[in-house]
């Protein structure tokens, strides 16, 4: 993971091996469930920056926040197989990212 003062860049492998990215805000030791942020169809993890900062540091219930870049968006790699751009595969990508981060429950 590479770091920025506000978040860490987390890179992981999708089930088919594609390199994917998420931003991770906050501490893993928080007693509260992490929040998962999923961008809209053509958006990316940067859209959640202000919300993620608030939820991870400024809120009375500070918690870890994970904001994903779907395949082909943000810092995630482009998949040349257009049939892989579908809800089922992208849901699997998110689940793979959560597993790589050791997150079993989230809000």
Short mmCIF file of N, CA and C in Angstrom, two decimals:
data_model
loop_
_atom_site.label_atom_id
_atom_site.label_comp_id
_atom_site.label_asym_id
_atom_site.label_seq_id
_atom_site.Cartn_x
_atom_site.Cartn_y
_atom_site.Cartn_z
N UNK A 1 0.85 -1.18 0.00
CA UNK A 1 0.00 0.00 0.00
C UNK A 1 0.89 1.23 0.00
N UNK A 2 0.59 2.19 -0.85
CA UNK A 2 1.29 3.47 -0.80
C UNK A 2 0.44 4.43 0.01
N UNK A 3 1.10 5.44 0.59
CA UNK A 3 0.38 6.32 1.50
C UNK A 3 0.35 7.75 1.04
N UNK A 4 -0.68 8.42 1.45
CA UNK A 4 -0.95 9.84 1.29
C UNK A 4 -1.33 10.25 2.70
N UNK A 5 -1.21 11.51 3.09
CA UNK A 5 -1.58 11.87 4.46
C UNK A 5 -3.03 11.51 4.82
N UNK A 6 -3.91 11.47 3.84
CA UNK A 6 -5.32 11.23 4.11
C UNK A 6 -5.77 9.79 3.89
N UNK A 7 -5.08 9.05 3.03
CA UNK A 7 -5.52 7.69 2.70
C UNK A 7 -4.34 6.88 2.19
N UNK A 8 -4.54 5.58 2.07
CA UNK A 8 -3.55 4.69 1.47
C UNK A 8 -4.11 4.14 0.17
N UNK A 9 -3.27 4.06 -0.84
CA UNK A 9 -3.64 3.39 -2.09
C UNK A 9 -3.42 1.90 -1.89
N UNK A 10 -4.44 1.11 -2.15
CA UNK A 10 -4.37 -0.34 -1.98
C UNK A 10 -4.59 -1.00 -3.33
N UNK A 11 -3.61 -1.78 -3.76
CA UNK A 11 -3.71 -2.51 -5.03
C UNK A 11 -3.84 -3.99 -4.73
N UNK A 12 -4.71 -4.66 -5.47
CA UNK A 12 -4.96 -6.08 -5.26
C UNK A 12 -5.33 -6.73 -6.59
N UNK A 13 -5.35 -8.05 -6.61
CA UNK A 13 -5.67 -8.79 -7.83
C UNK A 13 -7.13 -9.21 -7.83
N UNK A 14 -7.80 -8.96 -8.94
CA UNK A 14 -9.16 -9.46 -9.15
C UNK A 14 -9.10 -10.98 -9.29
N UNK A 15 -10.23 -11.67 -9.18
CA UNK A 15 -10.22 -13.12 -9.36
C UNK A 15 -9.59 -13.57 -10.69
N UNK A 16 -9.68 -12.74 -11.73
CA UNK A 16 -9.07 -13.10 -13.02
C UNK A 16 -7.65 -12.54 -13.17
N UNK A 17 -7.10 -11.96 -12.10
CA UNK A 17 -5.73 -11.48 -12.09
C UNK A 17 -5.53 -10.02 -12.44
N UNK A 18 -6.57 -9.31 -12.86
CA UNK A 18 -6.44 -7.90 -13.22
C UNK A 18 -6.06 -7.08 -11.98
N UNK A 19 -5.17 -6.10 -12.14
CA UNK A 19 -4.73 -5.25 -11.02
C UNK A 19 -5.78 -4.18 -10.75
N UNK A 20 -6.31 -4.18 -9.53
CA UNK A 20 -7.36 -3.24 -9.15
C UNK A 20 -6.90 -2.37 -7.99
N UNK A 21 -7.64 -1.28 -7.77
CA UNK A 21 -7.25 -0.26 -6.79
C UNK A 21 -8.43 0.13 -5.90
N UNK A 22 -8.08 0.47 -4.67
CA UNK A 22 -9.03 1.08 -3.74
C UNK A 22 -8.27 2.07 -2.87
N UNK A 23 -9.00 3.06 -2.39
CA UNK A 23 -8.44 3.98 -1.39
C UNK A 23 -8.92 3.51 -0.02
N UNK A 24 -8.01 3.50 0.95
CA UNK A 24 -8.35 3.08 2.31
C UNK A 24 -8.09 4.24 3.25
N UNK A 25 -9.12 4.66 3.94
CA UNK A 25 -9.06 5.76 4.89
C UNK A 25 -9.26 5.20 6.30
N UNK A 26 -8.61 5.80 7.28
CA UNK A 26 -8.86 5.46 8.68
C UNK A 26 -8.09 4.25 9.16
N UNK A 27 -8.35 3.93 10.43
CA UNK A 27 -7.61 2.89 11.13
C UNK A 27 -8.34 1.56 11.11
N UNK A 28 -7.58 0.51 10.96
CA UNK A 28 -8.16 -0.83 10.99
C UNK A 28 -8.65 -1.20 12.38
N UNK A 29 -8.14 -0.52 13.40
CA UNK A 29 -8.48 -0.88 14.78
C UNK A 29 -9.79 -0.27 15.26
N UNK A 30 -10.48 0.46 14.42
CA UNK A 30 -11.74 1.08 14.82
C UNK A 30 -12.72 0.00 15.27
N UNK A 31 -13.49 0.32 16.32
CA UNK A 31 -14.48 -0.62 16.85
C UNK A 31 -15.74 -0.66 16.00
N UNK A 32 -15.84 0.23 15.03
CA UNK A 32 -17.04 0.32 14.20
C UNK A 32 -16.82 -0.36 12.85
N UNK A 33 -17.88 -0.90 12.28
CA UNK A 33 -17.78 -1.55 10.97
C UNK A 33 -17.24 -0.56 9.94
N UNK A 34 -16.41 -1.04 9.03
CA UNK A 34 -15.94 -0.17 7.95
C UNK A 34 -17.09 0.16 6.99
N UNK A 35 -16.93 1.27 6.29
CA UNK A 35 -17.89 1.68 5.27
C UNK A 35 -17.26 1.40 3.91
N UNK A 36 -18.04 0.81 3.01
CA UNK A 36 -17.59 0.54 1.64
C UNK A 36 -18.28 1.52 0.71
N UNK A 37 -17.51 2.24 -0.08
CA UNK A 37 -18.04 3.22 -1.04
C UNK A 37 -17.86 2.67 -2.45
N UNK A 38 -18.98 2.57 -3.17
CA UNK A 38 -18.98 2.05 -4.54
C UNK A 38 -19.40 3.16 -5.48
N UNK A 39 -18.54 3.52 -6.43
CA UNK A 39 -18.85 4.64 -7.33
C UNK A 39 -19.92 4.27 -8.36
N UNK A 40 -20.47 5.31 -8.97
CA UNK A 40 -21.42 5.12 -10.06
C UNK A 40 -20.72 4.56 -11.29
N UNK A 41 -21.48 4.30 -12.31
CA UNK A 41 -21.02 3.61 -13.51
C UNK A 41 -19.71 4.13 -14.09
N UNK A 42 -19.57 5.42 -14.26
CA UNK A 42 -18.35 5.96 -14.88
C UNK A 42 -17.52 6.78 -13.90
N UNK A 43 -17.72 6.59 -12.63
CA UNK A 43 -17.03 7.38 -11.61
C UNK A 43 -15.91 6.55 -10.97
N UNK A 44 -15.25 7.12 -9.93
CA UNK A 44 -14.16 6.40 -9.27
C UNK A 44 -14.06 6.77 -7.79
N UNK A 45 -13.07 6.19 -7.11
CA UNK A 45 -12.91 6.34 -5.67
C UNK A 45 -12.73 7.79 -5.22
N UNK A 46 -12.17 8.64 -6.08
CA UNK A 46 -11.94 10.04 -5.69
C UNK A 46 -13.24 10.76 -5.34
N UNK A 47 -14.35 10.31 -5.89
CA UNK A 47 -15.64 10.96 -5.62
C UNK A 47 -15.99 10.95 -4.14
N UNK A 48 -15.43 10.03 -3.38
CA UNK A 48 -15.79 9.86 -1.98
C UNK A 48 -14.80 10.51 -1.02
N UNK A 49 -13.84 11.27 -1.52
CA UNK A 49 -12.75 11.78 -0.68
C UNK A 49 -13.26 12.55 0.54
N UNK A 50 -14.09 13.54 0.35
CA UNK A 50 -14.56 14.35 1.49
C UNK A 50 -15.39 13.53 2.46
N UNK A 51 -16.29 12.71 1.95
CA UNK A 51 -17.11 11.85 2.81
C UNK A 51 -16.22 10.87 3.58
N UNK A 52 -15.26 10.27 2.90
CA UNK A 52 -14.38 9.30 3.55
C UNK A 52 -13.53 9.96 4.64
N UNK A 53 -13.05 11.18 4.39
CA UNK A 53 -12.30 11.90 5.43
C UNK A 53 -13.16 12.13 6.65
N UNK A 54 -14.38 12.57 6.44
CA UNK A 54 -15.29 12.82 7.56
C UNK A 54 -15.56 11.53 8.34
N UNK A 55 -15.93 10.48 7.64
CA UNK A 55 -16.28 9.23 8.31
C UNK A 55 -15.09 8.58 9.01
N UNK A 56 -13.89 8.79 8.50
CA UNK A 56 -12.72 8.13 9.07
C UNK A 56 -12.00 8.93 10.14
N UNK A 57 -12.23 10.25 10.19
CA UNK A 57 -11.46 11.06 11.14
C UNK A 57 -12.29 12.06 11.94
N UNK A 58 -13.27 12.65 11.34
CA UNK A 58 -13.95 13.77 11.98
C UNK A 58 -15.25 13.40 12.67
N UNK A 59 -15.72 12.24 12.43
CA UNK A 59 -16.98 11.79 13.00
C UNK A 59 -16.74 11.22 14.40
N UNK A 60 -17.75 11.32 15.27
CA UNK A 60 -17.64 10.72 16.60
C UNK A 60 -17.54 9.20 16.50
N UNK A 61 -18.01 8.65 15.39
CA UNK A 61 -17.96 7.21 15.16
C UNK A 61 -16.93 6.88 14.08
N UNK A 62 -15.73 7.44 14.20
CA UNK A 62 -14.70 7.26 13.17
C UNK A 62 -14.48 5.78 12.87
N UNK A 63 -14.30 5.49 11.60
CA UNK A 63 -14.17 4.11 11.15
C UNK A 63 -13.33 4.05 9.89
N UNK A 64 -12.93 2.85 9.51
CA UNK A 64 -12.22 2.64 8.25
C UNK A 64 -13.21 2.83 7.11
N UNK A 65 -12.76 3.44 6.02
CA UNK A 65 -13.57 3.61 4.81
C UNK A 65 -12.75 3.09 3.63
N UNK A 66 -13.40 2.29 2.79
CA UNK A 66 -12.75 1.76 1.59
C UNK A 66 -13.55 2.22 0.38
N UNK A 67 -12.89 2.94 -0.52
CA UNK A 67 -13.53 3.43 -1.75
C UNK A 67 -12.86 2.74 -2.94
N UNK A 68 -13.65 2.03 -3.72
CA UNK A 68 -13.12 1.21 -4.82
C UNK A 68 -13.13 1.94 -6.15
N UNK A 69 -12.13 1.60 -6.98
CA UNK A 69 -12.12 1.93 -8.40
C UNK A 69 -12.48 0.63 -9.13
N UNK A 70 -13.56 0.63 -9.88
CA UNK A 70 -13.89 -0.56 -10.67
C UNK A 70 -12.86 -0.73 -11.78
N UNK A 71 -12.82 -1.90 -12.37
CA UNK A 71 -11.89 -2.19 -13.47
C UNK A 71 -12.07 -1.16 -14.59
N UNK A 72 -10.93 -0.68 -15.10
CA UNK A 72 -10.95 0.30 -16.18
C UNK A 72 -11.23 1.72 -15.74
N UNK A 73 -11.32 1.96 -14.43
CA UNK A 73 -11.62 3.31 -13.93
C UNK A 73 -10.61 3.68 -12.85
N UNK A 74 -10.41 4.98 -12.67
CA UNK A 74 -9.47 5.44 -11.65
C UNK A 74 -8.10 4.81 -11.85
N UNK A 75 -7.54 4.24 -10.79
CA UNK A 75 -6.21 3.63 -10.87
C UNK A 75 -6.25 2.12 -11.13
N UNK A 76 -7.43 1.57 -11.33
CA UNK A 76 -7.53 0.15 -11.67
C UNK A 76 -7.17 -0.05 -13.14
N UNK A 77 -6.62 -1.21 -13.43
CA UNK A 77 -6.20 -1.53 -14.80
C UNK A 77 -7.40 -1.67 -15.73
N UNK A 78 -7.14 -1.38 -17.00
CA UNK A 78 -8.14 -1.55 -18.06
C UNK A 78 -8.23 -3.03 -18.43
N UNK A 79 -9.44 -3.53 -18.59
CA UNK A 79 -9.66 -4.90 -19.02
C UNK A 79 -10.04 -4.88 -20.50
N UNK A 80 -9.22 -5.44 -21.38
CA UNK A 80 -9.53 -5.40 -22.81
C UNK A 80 -10.74 -6.27 -23.19
N UNK A 81 -11.17 -7.16 -22.31
CA UNK A 81 -12.34 -8.00 -22.60
C UNK A 81 -13.59 -7.27 -22.13
N UNK A 82 -14.31 -6.66 -23.05
CA UNK A 82 -15.48 -5.84 -22.69
C UNK A 82 -16.57 -6.65 -22.01
N UNK A 83 -16.59 -7.96 -22.18
CA UNK A 83 -17.61 -8.77 -21.52
C UNK A 83 -17.41 -8.83 -20.01
N UNK A 84 -16.23 -8.41 -19.53
CA UNK A 84 -15.96 -8.40 -18.09
C UNK A 84 -16.50 -7.16 -17.39
N UNK A 85 -17.01 -6.21 -18.14
CA UNK A 85 -17.57 -5.00 -17.54
C UNK A 85 -19.05 -5.25 -17.28
N UNK A 86 -19.32 -6.00 -16.22
CA UNK A 86 -20.71 -6.28 -15.85
C UNK A 86 -20.82 -6.36 -14.33
N UNK A 87 -22.02 -6.26 -13.83
CA UNK A 87 -22.25 -6.19 -12.39
C UNK A 87 -21.72 -7.42 -11.66
N UNK A 88 -21.91 -8.59 -12.22
CA UNK A 88 -21.45 -9.80 -11.55
C UNK A 88 -19.95 -9.84 -11.35
N UNK A 89 -19.20 -9.52 -12.38
CA UNK A 89 -17.74 -9.53 -12.27
C UNK A 89 -17.27 -8.40 -11.37
N UNK A 90 -17.86 -7.23 -11.49
CA UNK A 90 -17.44 -6.10 -10.65
C UNK A 90 -17.78 -6.35 -9.18
N UNK A 91 -18.89 -7.04 -8.90
CA UNK A 91 -19.20 -7.41 -7.51
C UNK A 91 -18.14 -8.38 -6.98
N UNK A 92 -17.73 -9.32 -7.81
CA UNK A 92 -16.66 -10.24 -7.42
C UNK A 92 -15.35 -9.52 -7.16
N UNK A 93 -15.08 -8.48 -7.95
CA UNK A 93 -13.88 -7.67 -7.74
C UNK A 93 -13.91 -6.99 -6.36
N UNK A 94 -15.06 -6.44 -6.01
CA UNK A 94 -15.20 -5.78 -4.70
C UNK A 94 -15.03 -6.80 -3.58
N UNK A 95 -15.66 -7.95 -3.70
CA UNK A 95 -15.51 -8.99 -2.68
C UNK A 95 -14.06 -9.44 -2.55
N UNK A 96 -13.34 -9.53 -3.66
CA UNK A 96 -11.92 -9.88 -3.62
C UNK A 96 -11.11 -8.82 -2.88
N UNK A 97 -11.44 -7.55 -3.11
CA UNK A 97 -10.76 -6.47 -2.41
C UNK A 97 -11.01 -6.50 -0.92
N UNK A 98 -12.26 -6.73 -0.54
CA UNK A 98 -12.59 -6.82 0.88
C UNK A 98 -11.86 -8.00 1.53
N UNK A 99 -11.82 -9.13 0.85
CA UNK A 99 -11.11 -10.29 1.38
C UNK A 99 -9.62 -9.99 1.53
N UNK A 100 -9.03 -9.32 0.55
CA UNK A 100 -7.60 -8.98 0.61
C UNK A 100 -7.30 -8.04 1.78
N UNK A 101 -8.28 -7.23 2.15
CA UNK A 101 -8.13 -6.31 3.28
C UNK A 101 -8.52 -6.97 4.61
N UNK A 102 -9.02 -8.18 4.56
CA UNK A 102 -9.43 -8.88 5.78
C UNK A 102 -10.74 -8.37 6.35
N UNK A 103 -11.58 -7.78 5.51
CA UNK A 103 -12.87 -7.24 5.95
C UNK A 103 -13.95 -8.28 5.69
N UNK A 104 -14.61 -8.72 6.76
CA UNK A 104 -15.67 -9.72 6.64
C UNK A 104 -17.06 -9.11 6.76
N UNK A 105 -17.16 -7.97 7.45
CA UNK A 105 -18.44 -7.27 7.61
C UNK A 105 -18.20 -5.80 7.37
N UNK A 106 -19.16 -5.15 6.71
CA UNK A 106 -19.03 -3.72 6.42
C UNK A 106 -20.40 -3.11 6.28
N UNK A 107 -20.43 -1.78 6.35
CA UNK A 107 -21.68 -1.05 6.16
C UNK A 107 -21.67 -0.43 4.78
#
